[in-house]
Amino acid sequence: MTKKILSIAAAIILSSFLMIGCSNKTTDPTPNKGIETYQGNWQPKDTSKPYGGTFTINADGSILMDDSEGTTIQKNQITDKGNEVYEFSIQGYTITLTFKDASNCIMNQGGMNIEMTKVN
């Protein structure tokens, strides 16, 4: 009888350890608010440097680049990567925008990170 009780107790303890190790945590990124949330004009924080241009995020989610062609990136050309990260391509370069908050983001362009700030 004692042997049977010990076997049952051991089985319960073993199964509880197995259940603890089987938690189902997801690593999916948090859904973004939408690129249009960051509507406004953006420029590099350090305007004394010769890199990075300004851009405007429009109410419809498109991005107007301040380049010589005045390129507009339509919302359907912008990939939502999750965790407030957006990615698009322009002139053969991939640009990634990582928003820290409503007024600050990091623009990664060709491996170079440029701190951007919203000016209006």
C-alpha positions as YAML, in Angstrom:
chain: A
units: angstrom
residues:
- id: 1
  name: MET
  ca: [0.00, 0.00, 0.00]
- id: 2
  name: THR
  ca: [2.82, 2.40, 0.89]
- id: 3
  name: LYS
  ca: [4.60, 1.54, -2.34]
- id: 4
  name: LYS
  ca: [1.45, 2.39, -4.35]
- id: 5
  name: ILE
  ca: [1.04, 5.77, -2.60]
- id: 6
  name: LEU
  ca: [4.72, 6.62, -3.20]
- id: 7
  name: SER
  ca: [4.36, 5.68, -6.89]
- id: 8
  name: ILE
  ca: [1.30, 7.92, -7.27]
- id: 9
  name: ALA
  ca: [3.03, 10.81, -5.46]
- id: 10
  name: ALA
  ca: [6.13, 10.43, -7.65]
- id: 11
  name: ALA
  ca: [3.97, 10.41, -10.80]
- id: 12
  name: ILE
  ca: [2.17, 13.59, -9.68]
- id: 13
  name: ILE
  ca: [5.43, 15.38, -8.90]
- id: 14
  name: LEU
  ca: [7.00, 14.30, -12.19]
- id: 15
  name: SER
  ca: [3.98, 15.41, -14.22]
- id: 16
  name: SER
  ca: [3.92, 18.80, -12.45]
- id: 17
  name: PHE
  ca: [7.57, 19.37, -13.45]
- id: 18
  name: LEU
  ca: [6.75, 18.49, -17.04]
- id: 19
  name: MET
  ca: [3.79, 20.89, -17.07]
- id: 20
  name: ILE
  ca: [5.97, 23.74, -15.81]
- id: 21
  name: GLY
  ca: [8.42, 23.21, -18.68]
- id: 22
  name: CYS
  ca: [5.68, 23.23, -21.32]
- id: 23
  name: SER
  ca: [4.52, 26.83, -21.12]
- id: 24
  name: ASN
  ca: [3.33, 28.16, -24.45]
- id: 25
  name: LYS
  ca: [4.97, 31.58, -24.65]
- id: 26
  name: THR
  ca: [4.82, 33.19, -28.06]
- id: 27
  name: THR
  ca: [7.58, 35.26, -29.58]
- id: 28
  name: ASP
  ca: [5.35, 36.93, -32.14]
- id: 29
  name: PRO
  ca: [6.03, 40.66, -32.50]
- id: 30
  name: THR
  ca: [3.53, 43.12, -31.09]
- id: 31
  name: PRO
  ca: [1.23, 44.38, -33.85]
- id: 32
  name: ASN
  ca: [2.03, 47.91, -35.00]
- id: 33
  name: LYS
  ca: [-0.26, 50.89, -34.58]
- id: 34
  name: GLY
  ca: [0.09, 51.68, -38.29]
- id: 35
  name: ILE
  ca: [2.62, 53.90, -40.05]
- id: 36
  name: GLU
  ca: [0.01, 56.68, -40.37]
- id: 37
  name: THR
  ca: [0.14, 57.03, -36.55]
- id: 38
  name: TYR
  ca: [3.45, 58.82, -37.06]
- id: 39
  name: GLN
  ca: [2.08, 61.34, -39.57]
- id: 40
  name: GLY
  ca: [4.23, 64.46, -39.92]
- id: 41
  name: ASN
  ca: [7.62, 65.73, -41.04]
- id: 42
  name: TRP
  ca: [10.73, 63.89, -39.86]
- id: 43
  name: GLN
  ca: [14.37, 65.03, -39.96]
- id: 44
  name: PRO
  ca: [17.71, 63.85, -38.54]
- id: 45
  name: LYS
  ca: [18.25, 64.93, -34.92]
- id: 46
  name: ASP
  ca: [21.78, 65.99, -35.79]
- id: 47
  name: THR
  ca: [21.24, 68.32, -38.76]
- id: 48
  name: SER
  ca: [24.96, 69.20, -38.93]
- id: 49
  name: LYS
  ca: [25.77, 65.78, -40.44]
- id: 50
  name: PRO
  ca: [25.63, 65.35, -44.23]
- id: 51
  name: TYR
  ca: [23.62, 62.11, -44.11]
- id: 52
  name: GLY
  ca: [19.97, 61.20, -44.06]
- id: 53
  name: GLY
  ca: [17.24, 63.23, -45.56]
- id: 54
  name: THR
  ca: [13.91, 64.36, -44.34]
- id: 55
  name: PHE
  ca: [10.67, 62.58, -45.09]
- id: 56
  name: THR
  ca: [6.96, 63.12, -44.52]
- id: 57
  name: ILE
  ca: [4.54, 60.46, -43.36]
- id: 58
  name: ASN
  ca: [1.12, 61.28, -44.80]
- id: 59
  name: ALA
  ca: [-2.32, 60.61, -43.26]
- id: 60
  name: ASP
  ca: [-2.89, 57.78, -45.77]
- id: 61
  name: GLY
  ca: [0.27, 55.97, -44.59]
- id: 62
  name: SER
  ca: [2.38, 56.86, -47.62]
- id: 63
  name: ILE
  ca: [5.85, 58.36, -47.19]
- id: 64
  name: LEU
  ca: [7.13, 61.30, -49.25]
- id: 65
  name: MET
  ca: [10.92, 61.25, -49.39]
- id: 66
  name: ASP
  ca: [12.75, 64.56, -49.66]
- id: 67
  name: ASP
  ca: [15.01, 63.36, -52.46]
- id: 68
  name: SER
  ca: [15.74, 64.83, -55.87]
- id: 69
  name: GLU
  ca: [12.82, 62.89, -57.39]
- id: 70
  name: GLY
  ca: [10.31, 63.58, -54.59]
- id: 71
  name: THR
  ca: [9.69, 59.83, -54.35]
- id: 72
  name: THR
  ca: [6.46, 58.68, -52.72]
- id: 73
  name: ILE
  ca: [6.36, 55.25, -51.10]
- id: 74
  name: GLN
  ca: [2.76, 54.00, -51.07]
- id: 75
  name: LYS
  ca: [1.47, 52.32, -47.91]
- id: 76
  name: ASN
  ca: [1.15, 48.97, -49.73]
- id: 77
  name: GLN
  ca: [4.92, 49.15, -50.46]
- id: 78
  name: ILE
  ca: [5.74, 49.40, -46.73]
- id: 79
  name: THR
  ca: [6.20, 46.15, -44.82]
- id: 80
  name: ASP
  ca: [4.89, 46.06, -41.25]
- id: 81
  name: LYS
  ca: [7.55, 44.08, -39.34]
- id: 82
  name: GLY
  ca: [5.84, 44.33, -35.91]
- id: 83
  name: ASN
  ca: [7.03, 46.12, -32.75]
- id: 84
  name: GLU
  ca: [6.66, 49.51, -34.50]
- id: 85
  name: VAL
  ca: [9.18, 48.59, -37.21]
- id: 86
  name: TYR
  ca: [8.45, 49.36, -40.87]
- id: 87
  name: GLU
  ca: [10.54, 48.57, -43.95]
- id: 88
  name: PHE
  ca: [10.53, 49.71, -47.57]
- id: 89
  name: SER
  ca: [12.88, 49.93, -50.54]
- id: 90
  name: ILE
  ca: [13.87, 53.00, -52.51]
- id: 91
  name: GLN
  ca: [16.44, 53.29, -55.30]
- id: 92
  name: GLY
  ca: [17.85, 49.83, -54.49]
- id: 93
  name: TYR
  ca: [18.24, 50.50, -50.76]
- id: 94
  name: THR
  ca: [16.21, 48.97, -47.96]
- id: 95
  name: ILE
  ca: [15.17, 51.49, -45.33]
- id: 96
  name: THR
  ca: [13.94, 50.41, -41.91]
- id: 97
  name: LEU
  ca: [12.11, 52.79, -39.58]
- id: 98
  name: THR
  ca: [12.01, 51.75, -35.92]
- id: 99
  name: PHE
  ca: [9.78, 54.05, -33.87]
- id: 100
  name: LYS
  ca: [10.71, 54.56, -30.22]
- id: 101
  name: ASP
  ca: [7.72, 56.83, -29.57]
- id: 102
  name: ALA
  ca: [5.52, 59.37, -31.38]
- id: 103
  name: SER
  ca: [8.43, 61.80, -31.89]
- id: 104
  name: ASN
  ca: [11.57, 59.68, -32.28]
- id: 105
  name: CYS
  ca: [12.68, 56.90, -34.57]
- id: 106
  name: ILE
  ca: [15.80, 55.25, -35.93]
- id: 107
  name: MET
  ca: [16.14, 55.14, -39.71]
- id: 108
  name: ASN
  ca: [18.48, 52.37, -40.84]
- id: 109
  name: GLN
  ca: [19.70, 53.10, -44.34]
- id: 110
  name: GLY
  ca: [22.40, 50.91, -45.85]
- id: 111
  name: GLY
  ca: [23.55, 49.70, -42.43]
- id: 112
  name: MET
  ca: [23.80, 53.22, -41.00]
- id: 113
  name: ASN
  ca: [21.46, 54.17, -38.12]
- id: 114
  name: ILE
  ca: [20.23, 57.75, -38.19]
- id: 115
  name: GLU
  ca: [18.27, 59.17, -35.26]
- id: 116
  name: MET
  ca: [15.22, 60.99, -36.55]
- id: 117
  name: THR
  ca: [12.87, 63.39, -34.81]
- id: 118
  name: LYS
  ca: [9.39, 64.60, -35.72]
- id: 119
  name: VAL
  ca: [9.36, 68.34, -36.34]
- id: 120
  name: ASN
  ca: [5.58, 68.87, -36.66]
...
